[in-house]
mmCIF file of C-alpha atoms in Angstrom:
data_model
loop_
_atom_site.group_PDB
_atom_site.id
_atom_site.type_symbol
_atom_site.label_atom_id
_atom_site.label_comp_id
_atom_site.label_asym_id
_atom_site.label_seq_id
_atom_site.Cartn_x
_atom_site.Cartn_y
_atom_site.Cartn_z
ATOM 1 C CA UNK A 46 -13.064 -36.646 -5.294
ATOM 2 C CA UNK A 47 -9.476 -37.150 -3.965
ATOM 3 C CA UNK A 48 -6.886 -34.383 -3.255
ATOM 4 C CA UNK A 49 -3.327 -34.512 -3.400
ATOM 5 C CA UNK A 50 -2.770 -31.654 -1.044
ATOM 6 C CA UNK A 51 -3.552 -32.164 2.392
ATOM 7 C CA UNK A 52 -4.007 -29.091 4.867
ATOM 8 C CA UNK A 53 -1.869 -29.753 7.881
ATOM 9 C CA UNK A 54 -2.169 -26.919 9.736
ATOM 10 C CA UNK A 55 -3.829 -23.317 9.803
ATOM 11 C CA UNK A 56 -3.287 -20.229 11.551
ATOM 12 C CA UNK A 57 -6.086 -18.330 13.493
ATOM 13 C CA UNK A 58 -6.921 -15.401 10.950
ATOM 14 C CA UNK A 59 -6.099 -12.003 12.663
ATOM 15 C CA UNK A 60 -7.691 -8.723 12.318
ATOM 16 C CA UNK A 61 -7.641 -5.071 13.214
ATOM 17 C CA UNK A 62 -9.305 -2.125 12.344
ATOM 18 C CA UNK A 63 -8.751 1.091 13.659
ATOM 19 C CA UNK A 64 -10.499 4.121 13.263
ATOM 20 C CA UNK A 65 -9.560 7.890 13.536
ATOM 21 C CA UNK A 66 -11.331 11.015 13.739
ATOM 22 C CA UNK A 67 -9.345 14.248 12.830
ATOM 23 C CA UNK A 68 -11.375 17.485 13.715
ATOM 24 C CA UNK A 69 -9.262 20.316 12.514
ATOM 25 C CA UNK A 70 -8.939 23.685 14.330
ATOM 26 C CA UNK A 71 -11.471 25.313 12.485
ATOM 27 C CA UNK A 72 -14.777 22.817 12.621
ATOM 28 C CA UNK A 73 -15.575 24.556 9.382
ATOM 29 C CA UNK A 74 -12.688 21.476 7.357
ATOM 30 C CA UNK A 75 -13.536 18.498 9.364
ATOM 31 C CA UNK A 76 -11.710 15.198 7.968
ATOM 32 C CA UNK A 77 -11.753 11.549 8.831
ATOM 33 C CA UNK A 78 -10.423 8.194 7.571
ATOM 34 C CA UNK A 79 -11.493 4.904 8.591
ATOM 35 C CA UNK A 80 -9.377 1.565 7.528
ATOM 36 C CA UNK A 81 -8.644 -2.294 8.213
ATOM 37 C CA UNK A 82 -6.830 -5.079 7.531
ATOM 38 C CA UNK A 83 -7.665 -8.559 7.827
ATOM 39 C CA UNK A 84 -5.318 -11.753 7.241
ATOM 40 C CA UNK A 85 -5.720 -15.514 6.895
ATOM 41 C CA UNK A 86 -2.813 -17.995 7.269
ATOM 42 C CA UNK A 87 -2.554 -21.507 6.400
ATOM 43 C CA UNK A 88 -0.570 -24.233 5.287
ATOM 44 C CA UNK A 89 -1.086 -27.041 2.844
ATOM 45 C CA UNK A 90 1.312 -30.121 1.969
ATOM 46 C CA UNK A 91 1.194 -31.290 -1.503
ATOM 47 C CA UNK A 92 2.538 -35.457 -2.897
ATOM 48 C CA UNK A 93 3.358 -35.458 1.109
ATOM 49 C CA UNK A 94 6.549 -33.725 0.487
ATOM 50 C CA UNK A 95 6.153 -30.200 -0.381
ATOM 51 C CA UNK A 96 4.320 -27.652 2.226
ATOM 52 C CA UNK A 97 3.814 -24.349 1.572
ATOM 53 C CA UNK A 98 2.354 -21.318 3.494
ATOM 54 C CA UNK A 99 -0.210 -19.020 1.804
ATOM 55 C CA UNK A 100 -0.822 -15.603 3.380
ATOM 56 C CA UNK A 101 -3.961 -13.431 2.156
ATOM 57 C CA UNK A 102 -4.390 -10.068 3.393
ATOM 58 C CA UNK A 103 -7.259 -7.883 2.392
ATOM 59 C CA UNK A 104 -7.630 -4.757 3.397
ATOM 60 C CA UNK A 105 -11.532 -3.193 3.928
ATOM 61 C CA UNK A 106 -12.029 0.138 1.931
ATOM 62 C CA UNK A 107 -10.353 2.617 3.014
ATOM 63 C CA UNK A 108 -12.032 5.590 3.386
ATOM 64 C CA UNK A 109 -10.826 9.331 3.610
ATOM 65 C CA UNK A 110 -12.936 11.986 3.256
ATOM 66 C CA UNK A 111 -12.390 16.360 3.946
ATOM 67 C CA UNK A 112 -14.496 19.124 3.378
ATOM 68 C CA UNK A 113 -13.457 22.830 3.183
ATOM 69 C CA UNK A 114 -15.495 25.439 3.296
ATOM 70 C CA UNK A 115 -14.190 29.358 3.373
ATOM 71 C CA UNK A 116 -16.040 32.889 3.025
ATOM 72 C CA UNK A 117 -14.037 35.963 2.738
ATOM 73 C CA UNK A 118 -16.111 38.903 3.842
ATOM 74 C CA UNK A 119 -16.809 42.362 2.878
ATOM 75 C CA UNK A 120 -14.502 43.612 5.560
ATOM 76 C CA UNK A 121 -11.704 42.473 4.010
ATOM 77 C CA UNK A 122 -10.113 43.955 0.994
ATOM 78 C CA UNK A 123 -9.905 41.029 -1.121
ATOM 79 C CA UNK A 124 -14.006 40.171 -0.158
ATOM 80 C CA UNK A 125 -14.978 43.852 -0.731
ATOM 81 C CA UNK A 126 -13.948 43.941 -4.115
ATOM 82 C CA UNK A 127 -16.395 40.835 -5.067
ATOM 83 C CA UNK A 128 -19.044 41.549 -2.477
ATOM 84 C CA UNK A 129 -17.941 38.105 -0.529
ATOM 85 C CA UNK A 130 -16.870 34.936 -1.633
ATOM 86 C CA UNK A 131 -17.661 31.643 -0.307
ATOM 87 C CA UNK A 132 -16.832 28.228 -1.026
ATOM 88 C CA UNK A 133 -17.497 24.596 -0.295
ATOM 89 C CA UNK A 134 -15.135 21.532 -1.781
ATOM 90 C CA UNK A 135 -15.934 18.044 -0.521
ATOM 91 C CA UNK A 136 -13.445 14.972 -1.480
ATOM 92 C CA UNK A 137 -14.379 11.254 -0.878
ATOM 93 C CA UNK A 138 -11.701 9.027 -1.396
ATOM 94 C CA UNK A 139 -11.761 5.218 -0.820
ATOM 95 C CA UNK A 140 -8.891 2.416 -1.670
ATOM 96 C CA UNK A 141 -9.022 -0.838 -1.860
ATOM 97 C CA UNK A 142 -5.869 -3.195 -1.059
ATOM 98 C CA UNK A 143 -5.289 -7.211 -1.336
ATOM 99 C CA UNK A 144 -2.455 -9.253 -0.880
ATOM 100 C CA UNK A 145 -1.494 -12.861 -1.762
ATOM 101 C CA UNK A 146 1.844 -14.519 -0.498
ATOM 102 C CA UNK A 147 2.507 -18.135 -0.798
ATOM 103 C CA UNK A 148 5.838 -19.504 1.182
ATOM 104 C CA UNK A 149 7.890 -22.783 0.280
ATOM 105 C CA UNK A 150 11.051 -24.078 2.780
ATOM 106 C CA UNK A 151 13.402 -27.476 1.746
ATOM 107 C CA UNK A 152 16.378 -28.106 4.007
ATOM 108 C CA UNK A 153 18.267 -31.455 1.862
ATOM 109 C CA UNK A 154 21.227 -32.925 3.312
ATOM 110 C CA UNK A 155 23.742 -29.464 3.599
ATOM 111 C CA UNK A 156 21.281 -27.504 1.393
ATOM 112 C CA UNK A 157 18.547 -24.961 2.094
ATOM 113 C CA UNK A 158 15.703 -23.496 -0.158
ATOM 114 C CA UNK A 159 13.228 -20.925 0.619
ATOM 115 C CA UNK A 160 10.957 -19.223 -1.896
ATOM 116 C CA UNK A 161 8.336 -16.593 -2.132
ATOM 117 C CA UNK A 162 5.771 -15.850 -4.722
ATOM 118 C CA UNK A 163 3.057 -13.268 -4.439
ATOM 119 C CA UNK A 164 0.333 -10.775 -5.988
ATOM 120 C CA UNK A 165 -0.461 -7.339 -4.610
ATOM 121 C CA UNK A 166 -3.303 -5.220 -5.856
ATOM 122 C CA UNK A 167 -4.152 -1.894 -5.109
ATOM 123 C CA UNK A 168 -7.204 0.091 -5.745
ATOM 124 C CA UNK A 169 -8.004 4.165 -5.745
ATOM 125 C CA UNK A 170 -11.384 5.506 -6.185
ATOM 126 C CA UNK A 171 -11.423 9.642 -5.922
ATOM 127 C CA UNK A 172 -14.542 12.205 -6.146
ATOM 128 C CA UNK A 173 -14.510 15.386 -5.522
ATOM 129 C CA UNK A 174 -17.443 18.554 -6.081
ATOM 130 C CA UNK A 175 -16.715 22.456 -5.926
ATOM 131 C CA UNK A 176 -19.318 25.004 -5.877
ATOM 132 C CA UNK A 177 -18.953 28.621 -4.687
ATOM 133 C CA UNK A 178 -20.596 32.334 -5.419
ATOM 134 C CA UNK A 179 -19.433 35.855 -4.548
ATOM 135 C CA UNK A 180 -21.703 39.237 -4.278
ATOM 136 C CA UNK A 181 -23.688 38.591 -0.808
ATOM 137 C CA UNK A 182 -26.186 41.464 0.823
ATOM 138 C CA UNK A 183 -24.695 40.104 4.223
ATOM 139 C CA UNK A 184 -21.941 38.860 5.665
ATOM 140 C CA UNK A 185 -24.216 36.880 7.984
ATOM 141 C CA UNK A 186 -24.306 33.383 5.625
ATOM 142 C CA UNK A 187 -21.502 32.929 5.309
ATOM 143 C CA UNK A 188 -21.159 29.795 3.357
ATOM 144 C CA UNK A 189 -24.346 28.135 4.408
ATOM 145 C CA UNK A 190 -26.354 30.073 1.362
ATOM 146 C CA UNK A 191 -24.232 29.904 -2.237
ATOM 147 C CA UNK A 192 -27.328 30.661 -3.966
ATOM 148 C CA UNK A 193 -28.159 33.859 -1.898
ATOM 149 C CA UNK A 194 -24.870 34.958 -4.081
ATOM 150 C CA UNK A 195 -25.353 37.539 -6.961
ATOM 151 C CA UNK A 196 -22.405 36.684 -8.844
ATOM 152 C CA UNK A 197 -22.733 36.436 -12.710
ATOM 153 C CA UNK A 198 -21.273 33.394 -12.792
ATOM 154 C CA UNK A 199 -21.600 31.221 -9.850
ATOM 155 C CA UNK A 200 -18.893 27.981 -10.300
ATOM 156 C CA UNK A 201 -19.272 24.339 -10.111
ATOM 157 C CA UNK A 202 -17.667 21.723 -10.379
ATOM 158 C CA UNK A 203 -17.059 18.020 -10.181
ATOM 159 C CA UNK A 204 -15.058 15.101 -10.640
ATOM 160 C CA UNK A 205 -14.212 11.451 -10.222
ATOM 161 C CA UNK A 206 -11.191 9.476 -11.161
ATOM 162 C CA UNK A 207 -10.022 5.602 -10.575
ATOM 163 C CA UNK A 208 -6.469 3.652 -10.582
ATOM 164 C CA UNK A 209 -4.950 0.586 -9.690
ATOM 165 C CA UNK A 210 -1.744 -0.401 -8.957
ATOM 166 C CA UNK A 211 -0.958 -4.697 -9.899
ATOM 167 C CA UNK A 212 2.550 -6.318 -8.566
ATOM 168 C CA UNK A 213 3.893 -9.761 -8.720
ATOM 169 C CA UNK A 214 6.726 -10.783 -7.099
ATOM 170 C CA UNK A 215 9.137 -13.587 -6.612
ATOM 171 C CA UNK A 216 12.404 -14.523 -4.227
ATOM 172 C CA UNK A 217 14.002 -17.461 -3.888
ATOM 173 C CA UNK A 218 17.645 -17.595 -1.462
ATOM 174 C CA UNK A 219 19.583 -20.654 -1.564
ATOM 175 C CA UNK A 220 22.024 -21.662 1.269
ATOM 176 C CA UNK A 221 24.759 -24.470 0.861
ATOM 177 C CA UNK A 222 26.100 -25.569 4.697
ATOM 178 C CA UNK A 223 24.939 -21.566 5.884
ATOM 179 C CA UNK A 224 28.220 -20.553 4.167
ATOM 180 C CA UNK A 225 27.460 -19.878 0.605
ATOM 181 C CA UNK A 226 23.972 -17.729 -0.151
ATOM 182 C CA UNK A 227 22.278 -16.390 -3.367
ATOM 183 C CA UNK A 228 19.469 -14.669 -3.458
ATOM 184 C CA UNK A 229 17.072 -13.900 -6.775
ATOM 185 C CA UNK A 230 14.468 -11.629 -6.776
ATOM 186 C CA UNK A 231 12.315 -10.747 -9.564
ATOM 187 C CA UNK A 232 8.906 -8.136 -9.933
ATOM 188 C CA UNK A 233 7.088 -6.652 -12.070
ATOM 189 C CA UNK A 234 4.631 -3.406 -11.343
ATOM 190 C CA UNK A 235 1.947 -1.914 -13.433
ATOM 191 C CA UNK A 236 -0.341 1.173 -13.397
ATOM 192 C CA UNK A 237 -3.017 1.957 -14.812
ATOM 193 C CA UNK A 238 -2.593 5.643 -15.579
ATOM 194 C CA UNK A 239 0.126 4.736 -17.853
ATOM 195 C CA UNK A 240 -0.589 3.909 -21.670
ATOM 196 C CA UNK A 241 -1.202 0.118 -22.307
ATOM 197 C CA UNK A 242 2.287 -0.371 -24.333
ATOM 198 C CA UNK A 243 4.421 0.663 -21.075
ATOM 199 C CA UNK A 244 1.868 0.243 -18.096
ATOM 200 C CA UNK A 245 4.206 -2.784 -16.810
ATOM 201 C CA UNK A 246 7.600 -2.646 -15.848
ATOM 202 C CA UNK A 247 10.177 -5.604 -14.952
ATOM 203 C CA UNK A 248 13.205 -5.634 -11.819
ATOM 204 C CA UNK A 249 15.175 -8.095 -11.387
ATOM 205 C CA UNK A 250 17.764 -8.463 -9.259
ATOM 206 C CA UNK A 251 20.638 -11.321 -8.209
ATOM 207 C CA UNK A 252 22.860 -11.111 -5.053
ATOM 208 C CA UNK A 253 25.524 -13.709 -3.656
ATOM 209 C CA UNK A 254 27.079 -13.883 -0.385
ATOM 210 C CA UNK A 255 29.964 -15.537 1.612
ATOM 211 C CA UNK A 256 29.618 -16.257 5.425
ATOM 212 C CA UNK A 257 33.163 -15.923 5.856
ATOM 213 C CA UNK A 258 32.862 -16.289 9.566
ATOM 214 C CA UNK A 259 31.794 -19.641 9.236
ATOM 215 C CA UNK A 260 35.211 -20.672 7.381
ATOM 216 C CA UNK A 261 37.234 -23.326 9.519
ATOM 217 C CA UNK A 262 40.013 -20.823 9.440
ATOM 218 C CA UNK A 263 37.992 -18.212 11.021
ATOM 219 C CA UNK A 264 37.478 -20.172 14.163
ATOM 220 C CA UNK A 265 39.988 -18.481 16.061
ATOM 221 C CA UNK A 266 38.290 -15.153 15.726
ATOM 222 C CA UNK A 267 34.746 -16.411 17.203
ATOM 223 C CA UNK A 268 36.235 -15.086 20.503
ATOM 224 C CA UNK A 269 35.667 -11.681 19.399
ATOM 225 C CA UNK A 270 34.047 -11.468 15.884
ATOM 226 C CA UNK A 271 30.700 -12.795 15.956
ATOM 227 C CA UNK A 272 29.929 -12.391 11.996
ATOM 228 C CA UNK A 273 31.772 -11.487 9.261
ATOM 229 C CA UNK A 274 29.958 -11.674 5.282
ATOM 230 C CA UNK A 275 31.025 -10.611 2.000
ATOM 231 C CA UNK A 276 27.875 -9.402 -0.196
ATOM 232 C CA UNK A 277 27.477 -8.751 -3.870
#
């Protein structure tokens, strides 16, 4: 089997991971996350004449998770009228992210061409659970024993939901002897919780610029202007 691109060169893949542990003032609501990101880098040469970098990032589930947990007691006004109330919510939340860049430079004769194409996905997974109960004999539970509760109607309650967010993207800026620039950018995002017929939406965008600076007739300001551009 023969290839026409040719890998001539590769960059060492970096990761890091970090990890955090968030213990609130209370111990009864502890919360945590724990997330990475790892990247791989390298660069291929196609007919001999093109070479392009491709960048892919992925980033390891990210997780986030909290738990809550309250009981009002009979000493207080609000728990005396319901004969205590406690309460326990849990949320679990992990995302997923990966990211796909490829890279293309040309320099010919007193032009210059880069361009950038990519793909970004993104990934959100959510589940939560609620229970509580109300009417306790004691205080002394707290909210370690819902079903000690004598309330009528004890309440629980659970859920789980999922989206993703999709972009592609593309820039391209053109230089002509570092004096004349354009830039074109294009993307388009979509999401998931929107309804199929308008999920995606499209942004272009076009910019020129002049390096005035760089004009011959300019050179007697170099002394004491070190740029000078005109953008639109």
């Amino acid at each position: 089997m023969f290839s026409i691109c040719q890998s001539i060169g590769s960059i060492p893949c970096s990761f890091k991971n970090s990890f955090a542990w968030l213990k609130c003032l209370q111990p009864k609501n502890p919360r945590y996350a724990d997330n990475g990101l790892g990247c791989g880098a390298f660069k291929i040469r196609c007919f001999g004449l093109v070479s392009i970098g491709i960048l892919l990032c992925a980033g390891l589930p990210q997780s986030r998770y909290d738990k809550n947990k309250s009981y009002v007691p009979n000493t207080t006004v609000a728990g005396a009228a319901k004969g205590g109330i406690a309460n326990i919510l849990q949320r679990d939340n992990i995302d997923y992210l990966m990211e796909l860049t490829a890279n293309y430079t040309k320099d010919f004769g007193n032009h210059s061409l880069t361009a950038l194409v990519g793909y970004s996905y993104q990934q959100f997974n959510q589940e939560s659970v609620y229970a509580g109960n109300e009417d306790f004999s004691t205080d002394g539970f707290l909210y370690n024993n819902l079903q000690a509760g004598a309330g009528t109607k004890p309440y629980v309650n659970s859920s789980a939901r999922k989206s993703a967010l999709g972009s592609y993207f593309a820039r391209a800026n053109y230089s002509y002897l570092g004096k004349y620039l354009l830039t074109v950018t294009v993307r388009a995002d979509g999401e998931s919780n929107f309804h199929p017929d308008y999920r995606w939406g499209y942004f272009p965008s076009f910019s020129g610029a002049w390096r005035i600076s760089e004009e011959e007739f300019m050179e007697s300001t170099h002394d004491w202007l070190s740029s000078l551009k005109i953008r639109a």
